[in-house]
Amino acid sequence: MQKTVDAEARVPRGMSRDGLVLFSYGFRPFFLAAALWAILSMLLWTSFLTMGLPVATEYGTLYWHAHEMLFGFAPAILAGFLLTAIPNWTGRLPIAGRPLIALFSLWCAGRIAMLASGSVGVTAAAVVDGLFLPVMLVLCTREVAAGRKWKDLKVIAGLLILSLANICFQLQVVQGGSPELSIRLGLGAYVLLVTIVGGRILPSFTRNWINQFGRTDFPVPYNRFDAATIIIGALSLGLWSILPESVWSGLFGLAAAVLNVIRLVRWRGWGTWPEPIVFVLHAAFAFVPFGFAAIALQAAGLPELAVLHVFAIGSISLMMLAVMTRASRGHTGRKLKSAPVTNISYIVLAAVALVRPAAELLPEYSTPILFVAAAGWTAAFSLFIFEHASMLCIGRKPLTVRGK
């Protein structure tokens, strides 16, 4: 006779047996939608630059672009990561099915409202968009508190800062002001999350990979040095948000850059270069000290847009792409080994992170640099979709065994 294997461990996590597979786990809809929005929003932005295509003109196309990168595209990836990671941290069941559909719909409503702000009104668009991050904050806080994982409140603090930054961004735009402070605050929240979560996953993933070969040159585990580095980095980001060109901002930025270089060296990532899906995490984190060094240089006259894009593309987006590819494979039961297409996407986005800040340093070449960066960005996330869309949308049937 035949019986169905009921043990959850026999079916890879994130693979739904019933219902729509896309909404069986948080990473599935949010990673896919984030990549699609990364492409579409960039195409709209470049169409505005080249052909004058009207995009959210009542809101301000420049502000729309900044907002959708920082508070549209990136929060989707953050949501996909947290909705997948927190159940692992707490041991509680993941948010799935109808609650996940509702949360995802709220994110989609924000994107539509922002794009249609000329029709629905800037204030109404701001209100609709402003709902998603606070709802995420409440959900994640509830799960962490229910699981009594108090040490993970550090991640909740980053999400709180991000929610407040988005609200401040919207208030400043609605009132006719400039949201520069909110942009720096939002970027700072993401970088802080990278230093916190990166310090948790990079040594762990690196140790697991090294251990496969019987080696013992493991990364240095988390200790007081890591905690001190995170604190100095948080102070640097806070000063930069408020006083971006001050001497103190520059000094703390320099200190944070040095400490994060040491931290990166302690993780011994250079030994993982034969496995790109691990090595890319270290490469992405390398943009963290690069960004802090840029903060120090801003105090000496480096244009702020260059600093913003070092953090936004290198420290944040490349790390997010690395996490997306790893989680998409790992949580759908596939080997944690990147395909050539994925490796190309890593290289392309890393190149964009290096090229885009040059648009401010070489203003006479800014137009071609911007187009090259936009093309690279679009290509990197298109490659992600090409490689991973089927993994995210299609599940596997329950396993069966034959017995007597």
Short mmCIF file of C-alpha atoms in Angstrom, two decimals:
data_model
loop_
_atom_site.label_atom_id
_atom_site.label_comp_id
_atom_site.label_asym_id
_atom_site.label_seq_id
_atom_site.Cartn_x
_atom_site.Cartn_y
_atom_site.Cartn_z
CA MET A 1 0.00 0.00 0.00
CA GLN A 2 0.98 3.68 -0.23
CA LYS A 3 1.09 6.29 2.52
CA THR A 4 1.94 9.97 2.52
CA VAL A 5 4.93 11.09 4.53
CA ASP A 6 3.49 13.63 7.00
CA ALA A 7 6.68 14.77 8.74
CA GLU A 8 7.36 18.39 7.82
CA ALA A 9 11.09 17.69 7.82
CA ARG A 10 10.65 15.47 4.79
CA VAL A 11 9.35 18.35 2.67
CA PRO A 12 11.64 21.38 2.29
CA ARG A 13 10.50 24.48 4.17
CA GLY A 14 8.58 27.02 2.14
CA MET A 15 6.93 24.35 -0.04
CA SER A 16 3.21 24.44 0.49
CA ARG A 17 1.11 21.35 0.18
CA ASP A 18 -2.19 23.20 -0.08
CA GLY A 19 -3.20 26.58 -1.49
CA LEU A 20 -1.22 28.95 -3.65
CA VAL A 21 2.48 28.16 -3.32
CA LEU A 22 3.49 31.79 -3.91
CA PHE A 23 1.94 32.73 -0.55
CA SER A 24 3.19 29.77 1.45
CA TYR A 25 6.17 31.71 2.82
CA GLY A 26 7.06 35.40 3.05
CA PHE A 27 10.17 35.30 0.90
CA ARG A 28 8.28 34.03 -2.15
CA PRO A 29 5.98 36.95 -3.08
CA PHE A 30 8.16 39.70 -1.65
CA PHE A 31 11.44 38.66 -3.29
CA LEU A 32 9.75 38.21 -6.66
CA ALA A 33 7.83 41.50 -6.44
CA ALA A 34 10.90 43.40 -5.21
CA ALA A 35 12.93 42.27 -8.23
CA LEU A 36 10.11 43.15 -10.62
CA TRP A 37 9.68 46.57 -9.01
CA ALA A 38 13.44 47.16 -9.12
CA ILE A 39 13.28 46.74 -12.88
CA LEU A 40 10.02 48.58 -13.57
CA SER A 41 10.76 51.57 -11.33
CA MET A 42 14.22 51.95 -12.86
CA LEU A 43 12.76 51.82 -16.38
CA LEU A 44 10.27 54.53 -15.43
CA TRP A 45 13.04 56.66 -13.93
CA THR A 46 15.29 56.37 -16.99
CA SER A 47 12.31 57.05 -19.28
CA PHE A 48 11.72 60.26 -17.34
CA LEU A 49 15.38 61.25 -17.72
CA THR A 50 15.59 60.46 -21.43
CA MET A 51 12.12 61.19 -22.80
CA GLY A 52 10.51 63.30 -20.12
CA LEU A 53 7.91 60.62 -19.38
CA PRO A 54 5.61 62.03 -16.68
CA VAL A 55 6.07 59.88 -13.57
CA ALA A 56 4.41 60.90 -10.28
CA THR A 57 4.79 64.55 -11.31
CA GLU A 58 2.56 65.90 -8.52
CA TYR A 59 4.73 64.12 -5.96
CA GLY A 60 7.97 65.02 -7.72
CA THR A 61 9.67 62.44 -9.92
CA LEU A 62 13.05 62.82 -8.19
CA TYR A 63 11.47 62.32 -4.78
CA TRP A 64 9.40 59.42 -6.14
CA HIS A 65 12.56 57.71 -7.41
CA ALA A 66 14.37 58.14 -4.11
CA HIS A 67 11.32 56.98 -2.17
CA GLU A 68 10.65 53.90 -4.26
CA MET A 69 14.23 52.70 -4.01
CA LEU A 70 14.41 53.29 -0.27
CA PHE A 71 10.85 52.70 0.94
CA GLY A 72 9.34 50.63 -1.88
CA PHE A 73 11.86 48.18 -3.34
CA ALA A 74 14.04 47.62 -0.26
CA PRO A 75 11.25 47.08 2.32
CA ALA A 76 9.85 44.25 0.17
CA ILE A 77 13.15 42.39 0.43
CA LEU A 78 13.41 43.21 4.12
CA ALA A 79 9.87 41.86 4.63
CA GLY A 80 10.68 38.67 2.72
CA PHE A 81 13.79 38.16 4.82
CA LEU A 82 12.21 38.90 8.21
CA LEU A 83 9.06 36.87 7.56
CA THR A 84 11.34 33.94 6.77
CA ALA A 85 14.07 34.45 9.37
CA ILE A 86 11.97 35.31 12.42
CA PRO A 87 10.13 31.93 12.43
CA ASN A 88 13.57 30.29 12.43
CA TRP A 89 14.68 32.49 15.34
CA THR A 90 11.50 32.00 17.39
CA GLY A 91 10.34 28.52 16.41
CA ARG A 92 6.87 29.88 15.64
CA LEU A 93 4.87 29.22 12.49
CA PRO A 94 5.43 31.65 9.61
CA ILE A 95 2.85 34.13 8.38
CA ALA A 96 1.30 32.51 5.30
CA GLY A 97 -1.89 32.24 3.28
CA ARG A 98 -4.48 34.98 3.65
CA PRO A 99 -2.56 37.09 6.21
CA LEU A 100 0.45 37.08 3.88
CA ILE A 101 -1.76 37.97 0.90
CA ALA A 102 -3.18 40.90 2.88
CA LEU A 103 0.28 42.14 3.85
CA PHE A 104 1.57 41.79 0.31
CA SER A 105 -1.50 43.60 -1.04
CA LEU A 106 -0.76 46.47 1.33
CA TRP A 107 2.74 46.79 -0.13
CA CYS A 108 1.33 46.70 -3.67
CA ALA A 109 -1.25 49.35 -2.76
CA GLY A 110 1.57 51.62 -1.66
CA ARG A 111 3.39 51.26 -4.98
CA ILE A 112 0.21 51.96 -6.97
CA ALA A 113 -0.75 54.92 -4.80
CA MET A 114 2.69 56.51 -5.10
CA LEU A 115 2.71 56.07 -8.87
CA ALA A 116 -0.85 57.46 -9.13
CA SER A 117 -0.28 60.28 -6.64
CA GLY A 118 -1.29 62.81 -9.30
CA SER A 119 -4.74 61.24 -9.45
CA VAL A 120 -5.39 60.22 -5.85
CA GLY A 121 -3.55 63.15 -4.30
CA VAL A 122 -0.13 63.34 -2.70
CA THR A 123 -1.53 63.18 0.84
CA ALA A 124 -3.68 60.12 0.13
CA ALA A 125 -0.74 58.38 -1.56
CA ALA A 126 1.47 59.16 1.43
CA VAL A 127 -1.10 57.71 3.84
CA VAL A 128 -1.52 54.49 1.87
CA ASP A 129 2.23 54.04 1.47
CA GLY A 130 2.88 54.82 5.12
CA LEU A 131 0.88 51.82 6.36
CA PHE A 132 3.12 48.95 5.27
CA LEU A 133 6.22 49.45 7.43
CA PRO A 134 4.28 50.07 10.69
CA VAL A 135 2.22 46.94 10.06
CA MET A 136 5.45 45.00 9.47
CA LEU A 137 6.83 46.48 12.67
CA VAL A 138 3.79 45.33 14.69
CA LEU A 139 3.87 41.83 13.18
CA CYS A 140 7.60 41.34 13.73
CA THR A 141 7.45 42.73 17.27
CA ARG A 142 4.59 40.38 18.09
CA GLU A 143 6.50 37.35 16.80
CA VAL A 144 9.75 38.24 18.58
CA ALA A 145 7.89 38.93 21.85
CA ALA A 146 5.82 35.75 21.59
CA GLY A 147 8.98 33.74 21.00
CA ARG A 148 10.75 35.59 23.86
CA LYS A 149 13.74 36.26 21.61
CA TRP A 150 14.62 39.54 23.29
CA LYS A 151 18.06 39.76 21.69
CA ASP A 152 16.34 40.11 18.32
CA LEU A 153 14.79 43.39 19.40
CA LYS A 154 17.87 45.02 17.84
CA VAL A 155 16.40 44.14 14.45
CA ILE A 156 13.03 45.55 15.52
CA ALA A 157 14.77 48.82 16.45
CA GLY A 158 16.11 49.09 12.90
CA LEU A 159 12.63 48.48 11.52
CA LEU A 160 11.24 51.17 13.85
CA ILE A 161 13.78 53.72 12.60
CA LEU A 162 12.93 52.81 9.03
CA SER A 163 9.19 53.25 9.67
CA LEU A 164 9.77 56.68 11.22
CA ALA A 165 12.05 57.69 8.35
CA ASN A 166 9.34 56.88 5.80
CA ILE A 167 6.74 58.84 7.75
CA CYS A 168 9.11 61.81 7.98
CA PHE A 169 9.85 61.53 4.25
CA GLN A 170 6.16 61.68 3.40
CA LEU A 171 5.47 64.56 5.79
CA GLN A 172 8.31 66.60 4.34
CA VAL A 173 7.13 66.06 0.76
CA VAL A 174 3.47 66.78 1.59
CA GLN A 175 4.52 70.02 3.29
CA GLY A 176 6.63 71.02 0.30
CA GLY A 177 9.99 70.45 1.98
CA SER A 178 13.07 68.45 1.03
CA PRO A 179 13.33 64.90 2.46
CA GLU A 180 17.15 64.77 2.57
CA LEU A 181 17.23 64.09 6.32
CA SER A 182 14.72 61.25 5.93
CA ILE A 183 16.74 59.73 3.11
CA ARG A 184 19.89 59.67 5.25
CA LEU A 185 17.93 58.33 8.22
CA GLY A 186 16.37 55.57 6.11
CA LEU A 187 19.69 54.56 4.58
CA GLY A 188 21.23 54.58 8.03
CA ALA A 189 18.54 52.19 9.29
CA TYR A 190 19.30 49.72 6.49
CA VAL A 191 23.05 49.92 7.06
CA LEU A 192 22.49 49.37 10.78
CA LEU A 193 20.44 46.27 9.97
CA VAL A 194 23.19 45.03 7.66
CA THR A 195 25.78 45.40 10.44
CA ILE A 196 23.50 43.60 12.93
CA VAL A 197 22.10 40.80 10.77
CA GLY A 198 25.25 40.52 8.65
CA GLY A 199 27.24 39.95 11.81
CA ARG A 200 24.93 37.06 12.56
CA ILE A 201 24.70 35.30 9.22
CA LEU A 202 28.13 35.90 7.65
CA PRO A 203 30.22 34.10 10.32
CA SER A 204 27.61 31.32 10.52
CA PHE A 205 27.40 30.68 6.79
CA THR A 206 31.17 30.98 6.41
CA ARG A 207 31.82 28.55 9.24
CA ASN A 208 29.36 26.03 7.76
CA TRP A 209 31.05 26.24 4.36
CA ILE A 210 34.59 25.93 5.77
CA ASN A 211 33.57 23.02 7.99
CA GLN A 212 32.61 20.96 4.92
CA PHE A 213 36.30 20.63 4.06
CA GLY A 214 37.51 19.68 7.52
CA ARG A 215 39.24 23.00 8.00
CA THR A 216 39.43 24.86 11.31
CA ASP A 217 40.22 28.40 10.18
CA PHE A 218 36.78 29.55 11.29
CA PRO A 219 35.57 33.14 11.58
CA VAL A 220 35.88 34.81 14.96
CA PRO A 221 32.49 34.40 16.67
CA TYR A 222 30.41 37.39 17.77
CA ASN A 223 31.86 39.09 20.82
CA ARG A 224 32.22 42.51 22.47
CA PHE A 225 34.26 43.84 19.57
CA ASP A 226 31.31 43.28 17.23
CA ALA A 227 28.94 44.97 19.68
CA ALA A 228 31.27 47.97 20.00
CA THR A 229 31.61 48.21 16.21
CA ILE A 230 27.83 48.21 15.78
CA ILE A 231 27.45 50.95 18.41
CA ILE A 232 30.13 53.15 16.81
CA GLY A 233 28.52 52.58 13.42
CA ALA A 234 25.09 53.54 14.79
CA LEU A 235 26.51 56.75 16.28
CA SER A 236 28.22 57.55 12.98
CA LEU A 237 25.03 57.01 11.01
CA GLY A 238 23.06 59.11 13.47
CA LEU A 239 25.51 62.01 13.25
CA TRP A 240 25.61 61.74 9.47
CA SER A 241 21.81 61.84 9.30
CA ILE A 242 21.65 65.06 11.32
CA LEU A 243 24.98 66.78 10.56
CA PRO A 244 26.28 65.18 7.36
CA GLU A 245 29.16 67.61 6.79
CA SER A 246 30.34 68.10 10.37
CA VAL A 247 33.81 67.23 11.62
CA TRP A 248 32.34 64.84 14.21
CA SER A 249 30.41 63.00 11.52
CA GLY A 250 33.65 62.60 9.57
CA LEU A 251 35.61 61.36 12.60
CA PHE A 252 32.99 58.81 13.62
CA GLY A 253 32.67 57.73 9.99
CA LEU A 254 36.41 57.10 9.83
CA ALA A 255 36.35 55.15 13.11
CA ALA A 256 33.39 53.04 11.91
CA ALA A 257 35.17 52.34 8.62
CA VAL A 258 38.31 51.06 10.36
CA LEU A 259 36.37 48.93 12.85
CA ASN A 260 34.23 47.34 10.14
CA VAL A 261 37.31 46.52 8.06
CA ILE A 262 38.73 44.70 11.09
CA ARG A 263 35.41 42.98 11.63
CA LEU A 264 35.33 41.82 8.01
CA VAL A 265 38.87 40.46 8.24
CA ARG A 266 37.94 38.53 11.39
CA TRP A 267 35.29 36.69 9.36
CA ARG A 268 37.95 35.32 6.97
CA GLY A 269 35.75 35.67 3.91
CA TRP A 270 38.61 35.56 1.40
CA GLY A 271 38.75 31.79 1.85
CA THR A 272 35.22 31.39 0.48
CA TRP A 273 35.95 32.75 -3.00
CA PRO A 274 35.45 29.31 -4.65
CA GLU A 275 31.79 29.48 -3.54
CA PRO A 276 30.26 32.73 -4.87
CA ILE A 277 26.99 32.40 -2.93
CA VAL A 278 29.01 32.72 0.29
CA PHE A 279 31.75 35.03 -0.96
CA VAL A 280 29.25 37.62 -2.25
CA LEU A 281 28.03 38.19 1.32
CA HIS A 282 31.52 39.31 2.30
CA ALA A 283 31.86 41.38 -0.87
CA ALA A 284 28.59 43.16 -0.08
CA PHE A 285 29.61 43.80 3.51
CA ALA A 286 32.86 45.32 2.25
CA PHE A 287 30.78 48.26 1.02
CA VAL A 288 29.86 49.02 4.65
CA PRO A 289 33.33 50.33 5.60
CA PHE A 290 33.53 51.85 2.11
CA GLY A 291 30.34 53.77 2.89
CA PHE A 292 31.60 54.91 6.29
CA ALA A 293 34.80 56.10 4.63
CA ALA A 294 32.63 58.03 2.19
CA ILE A 295 30.90 59.69 5.18
CA ALA A 296 34.32 60.80 6.39
CA LEU A 297 35.13 62.16 2.92
CA GLN A 298 31.79 63.98 2.75
CA ALA A 299 32.97 66.08 5.69
CA ALA A 300 35.91 67.00 3.44
CA GLY A 301 33.73 67.84 0.42
CA LEU A 302 32.63 64.58 -1.24
CA PRO A 303 29.16 65.07 -2.82
CA GLU A 304 26.41 63.53 -0.72
CA LEU A 305 24.85 61.69 -3.66
CA ALA A 306 28.05 59.69 -4.00
CA VAL A 307 27.83 58.66 -0.35
CA LEU A 308 24.15 57.76 -0.69
CA HIS A 309 24.74 55.46 -3.65
CA VAL A 310 27.71 53.68 -2.07
CA PHE A 311 25.41 52.67 0.77
CA ALA A 312 22.23 52.19 -1.30
CA ILE A 313 23.68 49.99 -4.04
CA GLY A 314 26.72 48.41 -2.43
CA SER A 315 25.99 47.93 1.27
CA ILE A 316 22.24 47.44 0.94
CA SER A 317 21.15 46.27 -2.53
CA LEU A 318 24.07 43.89 -3.15
CA MET A 319 23.61 42.37 0.31
CA MET A 320 19.89 42.02 -0.38
CA LEU A 321 20.54 40.31 -3.72
CA ALA A 322 22.95 37.94 -2.00
CA VAL A 323 20.40 37.09 0.70
CA MET A 324 17.59 36.74 -1.85
CA THR A 325 19.48 34.20 -3.94
CA ARG A 326 20.60 32.19 -0.92
CA ALA A 327 17.18 32.15 0.77
CA SER A 328 15.36 31.37 -2.49
CA ARG A 329 17.50 28.28 -2.98
CA GLY A 330 17.79 27.18 0.62
CA HIS A 331 14.11 27.47 1.49
CA THR A 332 12.96 25.65 -1.62
CA GLY A 333 15.10 22.61 -0.94
CA ARG A 334 17.89 23.31 -3.45
CA LYS A 335 21.62 23.16 -2.98
CA LEU A 336 23.24 26.32 -1.67
CA LYS A 337 25.30 26.75 -4.79
CA SER A 338 24.85 29.66 -7.18
CA ALA A 339 24.47 29.11 -10.92
CA PRO A 340 26.56 31.05 -13.48
CA VAL A 341 23.59 33.36 -14.18
CA THR A 342 23.44 34.28 -10.49
CA ASN A 343 27.18 34.85 -10.32
CA ILE A 344 26.92 37.27 -13.23
CA SER A 345 24.17 39.18 -11.40
CA TYR A 346 26.49 39.55 -8.38
CA ILE A 347 29.31 40.92 -10.53
CA VAL A 348 27.05 43.30 -12.44
CA LEU A 349 25.46 44.81 -9.33
CA ALA A 350 28.84 45.14 -7.59
CA ALA A 351 30.11 46.98 -10.67
CA VAL A 352 27.07 49.29 -10.53
CA ALA A 353 27.87 50.05 -6.88
CA LEU A 354 31.35 51.14 -7.92
CA VAL A 355 30.32 53.03 -11.06
CA ARG A 356 27.23 54.97 -9.92
CA PRO A 357 29.00 57.24 -7.36
CA ALA A 358 31.35 58.38 -10.14
CA ALA A 359 28.47 60.34 -11.71
CA GLU A 360 28.94 62.96 -8.98
CA LEU A 361 32.73 62.90 -9.21
CA LEU A 362 32.80 63.23 -13.01
CA PRO A 363 29.87 65.55 -13.81
CA GLU A 364 30.88 65.89 -17.46
CA TYR A 365 30.29 62.16 -17.87
CA SER A 366 27.31 61.93 -15.53
CA THR A 367 24.72 61.11 -18.22
CA PRO A 368 26.48 58.04 -19.69
CA ILE A 369 27.45 56.88 -16.20
CA LEU A 370 23.82 57.08 -15.07
CA PHE A 371 22.64 55.06 -18.08
CA VAL A 372 25.31 52.42 -17.61
CA ALA A 373 24.41 52.12 -13.92
CA ALA A 374 20.69 51.89 -14.71
CA ALA A 375 21.32 49.22 -17.34
CA GLY A 376 23.46 47.23 -14.93
CA TRP A 377 20.88 47.49 -12.17
CA THR A 378 18.12 46.31 -14.52
CA ALA A 379 20.27 43.46 -15.81
CA ALA A 380 21.18 42.22 -12.32
CA PHE A 381 17.58 41.92 -11.14
CA SER A 382 16.43 40.56 -14.50
CA LEU A 383 18.96 37.76 -14.06
CA PHE A 384 17.59 37.11 -10.59
CA ILE A 385 14.08 36.73 -12.00
CA PHE A 386 15.31 34.52 -14.85
CA GLU A 387 17.02 32.17 -12.40
CA HIS A 388 14.67 32.24 -9.42
CA ALA A 389 11.10 33.07 -10.53
CA SER A 390 10.15 29.43 -11.04
CA MET A 391 11.61 28.52 -7.63
CA LEU A 392 9.46 31.16 -5.95
CA CYS A 393 6.22 30.40 -7.79
CA ILE A 394 6.26 26.62 -8.08
CA GLY A 395 6.22 24.17 -5.19
CA ARG A 396 6.67 20.45 -4.90
CA LYS A 397 4.10 17.75 -4.12
CA PRO A 398 4.24 15.78 -0.84
CA LEU A 399 6.69 12.91 -0.77
CA THR A 400 5.30 9.38 -0.83
CA VAL A 401 6.82 6.05 0.12
CA ARG A 402 5.77 2.51 -0.57
CA GLY A 403 5.41 0.09 2.28
CA LYS A 404 3.47 -2.89 3.55
#
